[in-house]
Coordinates of C-alpha atoms in Angstrom, one line a residue:
M1 CA 111.9 84.0 53.6
P2 CA 114.6 86.4 53.1
L3 CA 117.9 85.3 51.8
P4 CA 121.2 85.3 53.7
P5 CA 123.2 89.1 54.2
G6 CA 125.9 89.5 51.9
Q7 CA 124.2 89.4 48.5
N8 CA 123.4 92.5 46.9
A9 CA 119.9 93.5 45.4
R10 CA 120.2 91.9 41.8
A11 CA 121.3 88.5 43.1
L12 CA 118.8 88.0 45.8
R13 CA 115.9 88.6 42.7
S14 CA 113.5 90.2 45.0
P15 CA 110.1 90.7 42.9
L16 CA 109.8 94.1 44.8
I17 CA 113.0 95.5 43.1
D18 CA 112.6 93.9 39.6
P19 CA 112.4 96.3 37.4
D20 CA 114.5 98.4 38.1
L21 CA 112.1 101.2 36.7
G22 CA 110.1 104.0 37.1
Y23 CA 106.3 103.8 37.2
I24 CA 104.3 106.5 34.9
A25 CA 100.5 106.3 33.8
G26 CA 100.3 102.4 35.4
Q27 CA 103.2 101.1 33.5
W28 CA 107.1 100.5 34.2
V29 CA 109.3 102.6 32.1
G30 CA 113.1 103.8 32.0
A31 CA 114.6 106.8 31.0
D32 CA 114.3 108.1 26.8
S33 CA 117.8 108.8 27.4
G34 CA 118.8 105.3 28.4
K35 CA 121.0 106.6 30.9
T36 CA 121.4 105.2 34.6
V37 CA 122.4 106.1 37.9
A38 CA 124.1 103.7 40.2
V39 CA 122.9 102.2 43.4
I40 CA 126.0 101.7 46.1
N41 CA 125.2 100.1 49.4
P42 CA 127.3 102.3 51.9
A43 CA 128.0 99.4 54.1
T44 CA 130.1 97.3 51.5
G45 CA 130.6 99.4 48.0
E46 CA 129.0 97.1 46.2
H47 CA 127.1 98.3 43.1
L48 CA 123.7 97.3 44.1
A49 CA 121.6 98.1 40.7
D50 CA 121.1 100.9 38.0
V51 CA 118.0 102.7 38.3
P52 CA 116.9 104.9 35.0
N53 CA 118.3 108.9 35.3
M54 CA 114.9 110.4 34.0
G55 CA 114.3 114.1 33.0
K56 CA 112.1 116.2 31.7
D57 CA 110.1 114.3 28.9
E58 CA 109.2 111.3 31.5
T59 CA 107.7 114.0 34.1
L60 CA 105.6 115.8 31.6
R61 CA 104.1 112.9 30.5
A62 CA 104.1 111.8 35.0
V63 CA 101.8 115.5 34.9
S64 CA 99.5 114.2 32.1
A65 CA 99.1 111.1 33.6
G66 CA 98.0 112.4 37.0
E67 CA 96.2 115.2 35.2
Q68 CA 93.8 111.6 32.8
S69 CA 93.6 110.5 36.0
L70 CA 92.0 113.1 38.4
K71 CA 89.1 113.6 35.4
A72 CA 87.4 110.5 37.3
P73 CA 87.0 111.1 40.8
T74 CA 86.8 108.1 43.5
T75 CA 85.0 107.9 46.1
I76 CA 85.6 107.9 50.0
D77 CA 85.2 104.0 50.1
Q78 CA 87.3 103.1 47.8
R79 CA 90.3 105.2 49.2
R80 CA 89.7 104.2 52.1
G81 CA 90.0 100.5 50.9
W82 CA 93.4 101.2 48.9
L83 CA 94.8 102.6 52.0
L84 CA 94.3 99.7 54.7
K85 CA 95.4 97.4 52.1
I86 CA 98.6 99.3 51.4
A87 CA 99.1 99.8 55.4
Q88 CA 98.5 95.4 55.4
R89 CA 101.2 94.9 52.3
L90 CA 103.6 97.1 54.1
K91 CA 103.4 94.6 57.1
D92 CA 102.8 91.6 55.4
N93 CA 106.4 92.3 53.5
K94 CA 107.8 94.3 56.6
E95 CA 111.3 92.0 56.2
E96 CA 111.8 92.2 52.3
L97 CA 111.2 96.0 52.3
G98 CA 113.6 96.5 55.5
R99 CA 116.4 94.1 54.1
I100 CA 116.1 97.0 51.2
I101 CA 116.2 99.8 53.0
T102 CA 119.0 98.0 54.9
L103 CA 121.0 97.6 51.5
E104 CA 120.6 101.1 50.2
H105 CA 120.7 103.0 53.4
G106 CA 123.0 101.3 55.8
K107 CA 120.5 101.4 58.7
P108 CA 120.2 98.0 60.8
W109 CA 117.5 95.3 59.7
K110 CA 115.8 95.6 62.2
E111 CA 115.5 99.4 62.7
A112 CA 114.6 99.2 58.6
Q113 CA 111.3 97.0 59.6
G114 CA 110.5 99.3 61.9
E115 CA 110.5 102.2 59.9
V116 CA 108.4 99.6 57.5
E117 CA 105.9 99.4 60.5
Y118 CA 105.8 103.3 60.8
A119 CA 105.5 103.8 57.3
A120 CA 102.4 101.6 57.5
G121 CA 101.0 103.6 60.2
F122 CA 100.1 106.0 58.1
F123 CA 98.1 104.8 55.8
Q124 CA 96.2 102.9 58.6
Y125 CA 95.2 106.2 59.8
C126 CA 94.4 107.9 57.2
G127 CA 92.2 104.8 56.3
E128 CA 90.6 105.2 59.8
H129 CA 89.8 108.8 60.0
I130 CA 89.3 109.3 56.0
D131 CA 85.7 110.6 56.5
A132 CA 87.3 113.9 58.2
L133 CA 87.5 114.8 54.0
K134 CA 83.6 114.1 53.6
S135 CA 81.4 117.6 52.1
H136 CA 79.5 118.6 55.3
P137 CA 76.7 121.1 55.6
L138 CA 77.1 124.1 57.8
K139 CA 74.8 124.4 60.9
E140 CA 73.9 127.6 60.6
R141 CA 71.9 129.5 57.5
P142 CA 74.0 132.6 56.5
R143 CA 72.2 134.6 53.9
N144 CA 69.4 132.8 54.0
H145 CA 71.0 129.9 52.2
D146 CA 72.0 126.1 53.0
W147 CA 75.5 125.7 52.9
T148 CA 78.1 122.7 52.1
V149 CA 81.8 122.4 52.4
H150 CA 82.7 120.2 50.0
Y151 CA 86.9 118.9 50.0
R152 CA 88.0 119.2 46.6
P153 CA 91.4 117.5 45.7
A154 CA 94.6 119.9 45.4
G155 CA 95.2 118.6 42.0
V156 CA 98.4 116.8 41.2
V157 CA 100.6 117.1 43.6
A158 CA 105.2 116.2 43.8
L159 CA 105.9 114.2 46.7
I160 CA 109.6 115.0 47.1
T161 CA 111.7 112.9 49.4
P162 CA 115.3 112.4 51.4
W163 CA 117.5 109.2 51.7
N164 CA 117.4 108.9 55.1
F165 CA 113.5 107.5 55.9
P166 CA 113.4 105.9 52.3
I167 CA 109.9 104.5 52.7
A168 CA 108.6 106.4 56.0
M169 CA 109.1 110.0 54.2
L170 CA 107.3 108.9 51.3
A171 CA 103.8 106.9 53.3
K172 CA 103.8 110.4 55.3
K173 CA 102.7 112.8 51.8
L174 CA 101.2 109.9 50.0
S175 CA 98.9 108.6 52.7
A176 CA 97.2 111.6 53.0
A177 CA 97.5 112.5 49.5
L178 CA 95.5 109.6 48.5
A179 CA 93.1 109.7 50.8
A180 CA 92.1 113.4 49.3
D181 CA 92.0 111.7 45.8
C182 CA 94.9 113.8 44.4
A183 CA 97.2 112.2 41.5
S184 CA 100.9 111.8 42.8
I185 CA 104.2 112.0 41.4
A186 CA 107.0 110.6 43.5
K187 CA 110.4 111.7 43.5
P188 CA 112.9 109.7 46.2
A189 CA 116.3 110.4 46.3
S190 CA 118.8 108.8 44.1
K191 CA 120.9 107.4 46.8
T192 CA 117.6 105.6 47.8
P193 CA 115.6 104.7 45.0
L194 CA 114.9 100.7 45.4
T195 CA 112.7 101.0 48.1
M196 CA 110.2 103.2 46.3
I197 CA 110.6 100.8 43.3
A198 CA 110.0 98.0 46.0
F199 CA 106.4 99.8 47.3
F200 CA 105.5 100.9 43.7
T201 CA 105.7 97.1 43.3
L202 CA 102.8 96.8 45.8
L203 CA 100.9 99.8 44.6
A204 CA 101.2 98.5 41.1
K205 CA 99.2 95.2 42.1
L206 CA 96.0 97.2 43.6
D207 CA 93.4 98.7 41.6
L208 CA 94.7 102.0 41.6
P209 CA 93.3 104.1 38.2
A210 CA 96.3 104.6 36.4
G211 CA 97.9 107.7 37.0
K212 CA 97.3 107.8 40.3
V213 CA 100.8 107.1 41.6
N214 CA 103.9 108.0 39.3
L215 CA 107.7 107.2 40.0
L216 CA 109.9 109.3 38.8
I217 CA 113.9 109.2 39.5
G218 CA 116.5 110.5 38.2
S219 CA 118.1 114.9 38.2
P220 CA 116.3 116.1 40.9
Q221 CA 117.1 119.5 39.1
T222 CA 115.6 118.4 35.8
I223 CA 112.8 117.2 37.1
G224 CA 112.2 119.7 40.1
D225 CA 112.1 122.4 37.3
V226 CA 109.3 120.9 35.4
L227 CA 107.7 120.3 38.8
C228 CA 107.8 123.9 40.3
Q229 CA 107.1 125.4 36.7
H230 CA 104.0 123.2 35.0
P231 CA 100.3 124.5 36.2
S232 CA 98.6 121.4 36.7
V233 CA 101.2 120.9 39.4
R234 CA 99.2 122.5 42.6
L235 CA 101.5 121.3 45.9
I236 CA 104.4 120.5 46.2
S237 CA 105.3 118.3 49.7
F238 CA 109.5 118.4 50.0
T239 CA 111.3 116.9 52.9
G240 CA 114.6 118.2 52.8
S241 CA 117.4 120.9 53.5
T242 CA 116.1 124.3 54.5
E243 CA 118.7 125.6 51.2
V244 CA 116.2 123.2 49.0
G245 CA 113.1 124.8 50.5
R246 CA 114.4 128.4 49.8
L247 CA 114.8 127.3 46.1
L248 CA 111.3 125.5 45.6
L249 CA 109.4 128.9 47.5
H250 CA 111.9 130.6 44.9
N251 CA 111.0 128.5 41.6
T252 CA 107.3 128.3 42.2
A253 CA 106.3 132.2 43.4
D254 CA 105.1 133.4 39.7
Y255 CA 103.0 130.0 40.2
V256 CA 101.7 130.7 43.5
K257 CA 101.6 126.6 44.4
R258 CA 101.2 125.3 47.9
L259 CA 104.1 124.1 49.3
T260 CA 104.9 121.7 52.4
L261 CA 108.1 121.8 53.7
E262 CA 109.8 120.0 56.6
L263 CA 113.2 121.2 56.6
G264 CA 116.2 121.1 58.5
G265 CA 116.5 121.0 62.1
N266 CA 118.8 121.4 64.9
A267 CA 117.1 119.5 67.9
P268 CA 118.4 121.1 71.5
F269 CA 118.3 118.2 74.2
I270 CA 117.9 119.8 77.6
V271 CA 118.9 118.0 81.1
F272 CA 117.6 119.6 83.9
D273 CA 119.3 118.6 87.5
D274 CA 116.1 117.1 88.5
A275 CA 115.6 114.8 85.9
D276 CA 116.2 111.1 85.6
L277 CA 119.3 110.9 84.2
D278 CA 119.6 107.3 83.4
A279 CA 115.8 107.8 81.9
A280 CA 117.8 111.1 79.6
A281 CA 120.7 108.9 78.8
D282 CA 118.5 105.9 77.6
H283 CA 116.2 108.3 75.7
L284 CA 119.0 110.1 74.1
M285 CA 120.8 106.9 73.1
A286 CA 117.2 105.9 71.2
N287 CA 116.9 109.4 69.5
K288 CA 120.6 110.5 68.6
F289 CA 121.9 107.2 67.2
R290 CA 118.9 105.8 64.8
G291 CA 119.8 106.0 61.2
S292 CA 123.3 106.4 62.8
G293 CA 122.1 110.1 63.9
Q294 CA 121.1 110.6 60.1
T295 CA 117.2 111.8 61.4
C296 CA 116.0 115.5 61.1
V297 CA 114.9 115.4 64.3
C298 CA 117.6 113.3 66.5
A299 CA 119.6 115.4 69.0
N300 CA 122.2 117.9 67.6
R301 CA 122.8 119.8 70.7
V302 CA 122.5 118.6 74.0
Y303 CA 122.2 120.7 76.9
V304 CA 122.8 119.8 80.5
H305 CA 122.8 121.6 84.0
R306 CA 125.7 122.2 85.2
L307 CA 125.4 120.4 88.6
V308 CA 124.7 117.2 87.0
V309 CA 126.5 117.3 83.2
D310 CA 129.4 115.0 85.4
A311 CA 127.7 112.3 86.1
F312 CA 125.6 112.7 82.7
A313 CA 128.2 112.4 80.7
Q314 CA 129.5 109.2 82.3
K315 CA 126.4 107.2 82.6
L316 CA 126.0 108.8 78.0
A317 CA 129.9 107.4 77.8
Q318 CA 128.9 103.7 79.4
R319 CA 126.5 103.3 77.2
V320 CA 128.1 104.8 74.0
K321 CA 131.3 102.4 74.6
K322 CA 128.2 99.5 74.0
L323 CA 127.5 100.3 70.7
K324 CA 128.3 98.2 67.9
V325 CA 128.7 99.2 64.5
G326 CA 129.2 97.6 61.6
N327 CA 127.0 96.2 58.6
G328 CA 123.3 96.4 59.1
L329 CA 122.0 93.1 57.7
E330 CA 124.4 91.8 60.9
P331 CA 122.1 90.7 63.6
D332 CA 123.9 92.3 66.4
T333 CA 124.9 95.5 64.7
D334 CA 123.6 99.0 66.6
I335 CA 124.5 101.6 64.5
G336 CA 125.0 101.2 60.4
P337 CA 127.5 103.4 57.7
L338 CA 127.0 107.0 56.5
I339 CA 125.3 107.4 53.7
D340 CA 128.4 108.0 51.9
E341 CA 132.0 110.0 51.7
N342 CA 130.9 113.3 52.1
A343 CA 128.8 112.6 55.2
F344 CA 131.5 111.2 56.7
K345 CA 133.7 114.1 56.0
K346 CA 131.0 116.8 57.5
V347 CA 131.1 114.6 60.6
K348 CA 134.8 114.5 60.8
R349 CA 135.0 118.4 60.3
H350 CA 132.6 118.9 63.1
V351 CA 134.7 116.8 65.4
D352 CA 137.6 118.2 64.7
D353 CA 136.2 121.6 64.5
A354 CA 134.9 121.4 68.0
I355 CA 138.5 119.8 69.3
A356 CA 140.4 122.1 68.0
K357 CA 138.3 125.3 69.6
G358 CA 139.0 123.4 72.9
A359 CA 136.0 120.4 73.3
L360 CA 137.2 117.2 74.7
R361 CA 136.4 113.9 73.8
V362 CA 134.7 111.8 76.3
V363 CA 134.1 108.7 74.4
G364 CA 135.2 107.7 70.5
E365 CA 138.1 107.3 68.4
A366 CA 139.6 109.5 66.1
P367 CA 139.3 107.8 62.2
T368 CA 141.8 109.4 59.9
S369 CA 140.1 109.4 56.8
Q370 CA 137.0 108.1 55.3
G371 CA 139.5 105.8 53.7
E372 CA 140.6 104.3 56.5
W373 CA 137.0 103.8 57.9
G374 CA 134.7 103.3 54.8
N375 CA 131.3 105.2 55.9
F376 CA 131.6 103.9 59.4
F377 CA 131.7 106.7 61.9
P378 CA 132.7 106.2 65.2
P379 CA 130.1 107.3 67.6
T380 CA 131.8 110.3 69.7
V381 CA 130.6 112.2 72.8
L382 CA 132.6 115.9 73.3
R383 CA 132.8 118.0 76.9
N384 CA 133.3 121.8 77.2
V385 CA 131.2 122.3 73.7
T386 CA 130.9 126.5 72.7
K387 CA 128.1 128.1 70.4
E388 CA 131.1 129.1 68.2
M389 CA 131.6 125.7 67.3
A390 CA 130.5 124.0 63.9
C391 CA 128.5 121.1 65.2
V392 CA 125.8 123.4 67.7
N393 CA 125.1 125.9 64.6
E394 CA 124.9 123.7 61.6
E395 CA 122.8 120.3 61.7
T396 CA 125.9 117.3 61.8
F397 CA 123.4 114.7 60.8
G398 CA 125.6 111.7 62.1
P399 CA 126.6 110.2 65.3
L400 CA 128.0 113.0 67.2
V401 CA 126.8 114.3 70.7
P402 CA 128.1 117.7 71.8
L403 CA 127.9 118.1 75.4
L404 CA 127.3 122.3 76.3
E405 CA 126.0 123.3 79.9
F406 CA 123.8 125.8 81.3
E407 CA 122.4 126.9 84.5
T408 CA 119.1 129.1 84.5
E409 CA 115.8 127.8 82.8
A410 CA 115.8 131.0 81.0
Q411 CA 119.5 130.1 79.4
A412 CA 117.7 126.8 78.4
I413 CA 114.7 128.4 76.8
E414 CA 117.2 131.1 74.8
R415 CA 119.9 129.0 73.9
G416 CA 117.6 125.7 72.8
N417 CA 116.1 128.5 70.7
D418 CA 119.2 129.9 69.1
T419 CA 119.2 128.5 65.6
E420 CA 117.4 129.2 62.6
Y421 CA 115.9 126.1 62.7
G422 CA 112.3 125.2 65.0
L423 CA 111.4 121.2 64.3
A424 CA 112.1 119.1 67.1
A425 CA 113.4 119.7 70.4
Y426 CA 112.9 118.0 74.0
V427 CA 112.9 118.9 77.5
F428 CA 113.8 116.3 80.6
T429 CA 112.9 117.8 84.1
K430 CA 110.5 116.0 87.0
D431 CA 109.2 119.8 87.7
T432 CA 106.0 119.7 85.5
A433 CA 105.3 123.6 86.0
R434 CA 108.7 123.9 84.6
A435 CA 108.4 121.8 81.8
Q436 CA 105.4 123.9 80.7
R437 CA 107.2 127.2 80.6
V438 CA 109.9 125.8 79.0
I439 CA 108.3 124.1 76.1
R440 CA 105.7 126.9 76.3
G441 CA 109.2 128.9 75.4
L442 CA 110.7 126.7 72.7
R443 CA 110.1 127.4 69.3
F444 CA 109.9 124.0 67.8
G445 CA 106.8 121.9 66.4
H446 CA 107.7 118.8 67.9
V447 CA 108.6 119.0 71.7
G448 CA 108.9 115.8 73.5
H449 CA 108.9 115.6 77.5
N450 CA 111.2 112.9 79.3
T451 CA 110.9 111.4 76.0
G452 CA 113.2 111.0 73.0
T453 CA 110.5 109.9 70.4
G454 CA 109.7 111.5 67.6
P455 CA 106.7 112.0 65.0
A456 CA 103.9 109.6 65.2
P457 CA 101.1 109.2 62.7
E458 CA 98.4 110.3 65.0
A459 CA 100.2 113.7 65.6
P460 CA 100.7 116.6 63.7
F461 CA 104.4 116.7 62.3
G462 CA 106.1 119.8 60.8
G463 CA 108.2 122.9 61.7
M464 CA 108.6 126.4 63.1
K465 CA 110.9 129.0 61.6
Q466 CA 113.1 127.9 58.9
S467 CA 112.5 124.3 59.6
G468 CA 109.7 124.9 57.3
F469 CA 105.1 124.9 57.0
G470 CA 102.8 122.5 56.9
R471 CA 102.1 119.5 58.8
E472 CA 102.2 115.8 58.2
G473 CA 100.4 113.2 60.1
G474 CA 97.2 113.4 62.2
R475 CA 94.3 115.6 61.0
E476 CA 95.8 118.6 60.1
G477 CA 97.9 116.1 57.2
L478 CA 95.1 114.8 56.0
F479 CA 93.6 118.6 55.0
E480 CA 97.1 119.7 53.1
F481 CA 96.2 118.4 50.3
V482 CA 92.5 119.5 50.1
E483 CA 91.2 122.7 48.8
P484 CA 87.9 123.2 50.5
Q485 CA 84.9 124.2 48.5
T486 CA 82.2 126.3 50.0
V487 CA 78.4 126.1 47.8
P488 CA 75.5 128.1 48.8
A489 CA 72.0 126.5 47.7
L490 CA 68.6 127.8 47.6

């Protein structure tokens, strides 16, 4: 059973985070330099742990370990067994893993456990559908030959993940990479590495070949440069900002590497005048305030038909006022802290900018400074928001709901698409024909109709436009990590 709140990760002596090290070629290792990076609890400011600040030498060793593991191909059945075991071990350890997520990220413990279950779903799905990667003959006999299509592993792959979903983002990538028989190098965000260490503790107990999975913690630039330039790293899967995605495209161009990129979002949440307003408000609450609004798929711009905007704003305000902000380890907490001071300052800048340009505060206190509030930002709803405001053009990544108005279906489509991003969108209307027209017109990889739910392990997910390319989840996600090889035979 987990120990009570109020103790940091070292005091808990969790078997899932001891030692606080990286993992290369089947061994726990530190940084050659001896340098470390501190991990801080964003809710309390407590020092949780020191993790190694790895660099070039450790990255080269991890790539070499991955190369060696690829010399011994594994079978579909072996990989299926690993995937299903990982799924079960995640489920068995969801309370402990969830608590570690809460300590280093801040999200409520119950929500963090849900993230672990979500992560398990990707390994479960890949294990149950791995037969899609079996070699298969063509039914036809072109050029009078029998043909077979084989799915070969892409090679050594780099899996670079953000801090907002410390285990789910890796699960999306590693499940498909393992299914494809790739050798993986995982690079978590330095703000939330403890969850990854805990997960690798579980992986280390499986019969995976040495070098099949490797964990690097440290400088994103130094590690990233090696991964971009090393010829044996054939694919990089990255979730993060569009700015960094552009750098990866630039830095890998000379090496013709494959990339799968899930980048920034600026999701529109469109509520028509015939929508069920209570249902729309409930879904917006669940969508927007998960992870304190620090998700790429959460609503960033809420467009409400002018005939119902007053009623919708009132319903939303009633719900927001009931939210409890606090330490995620407290059982009644709905919203935890933002990840750090910079995140707090960005949300405050967006609110201040909107108010200065004419927006009205519907609900939410006005924090004077991060020092007064710590990393906790009060959930805020604004009215009279216009497209000139920063919160409409930039991804806020925080608990701010800006309400904008529209009148026509064409306006809803045009304004929804008025962004360089194309990750997720949401449409609420009882008119099925209208929904089909609007969804067809929206350029987003994921569009919810009368739901604010996000991606699922069974469905392909990814972005359009500058939100990236490639898909995670579903059969499409399985095929991102393989190279088809076509073989004609007599």
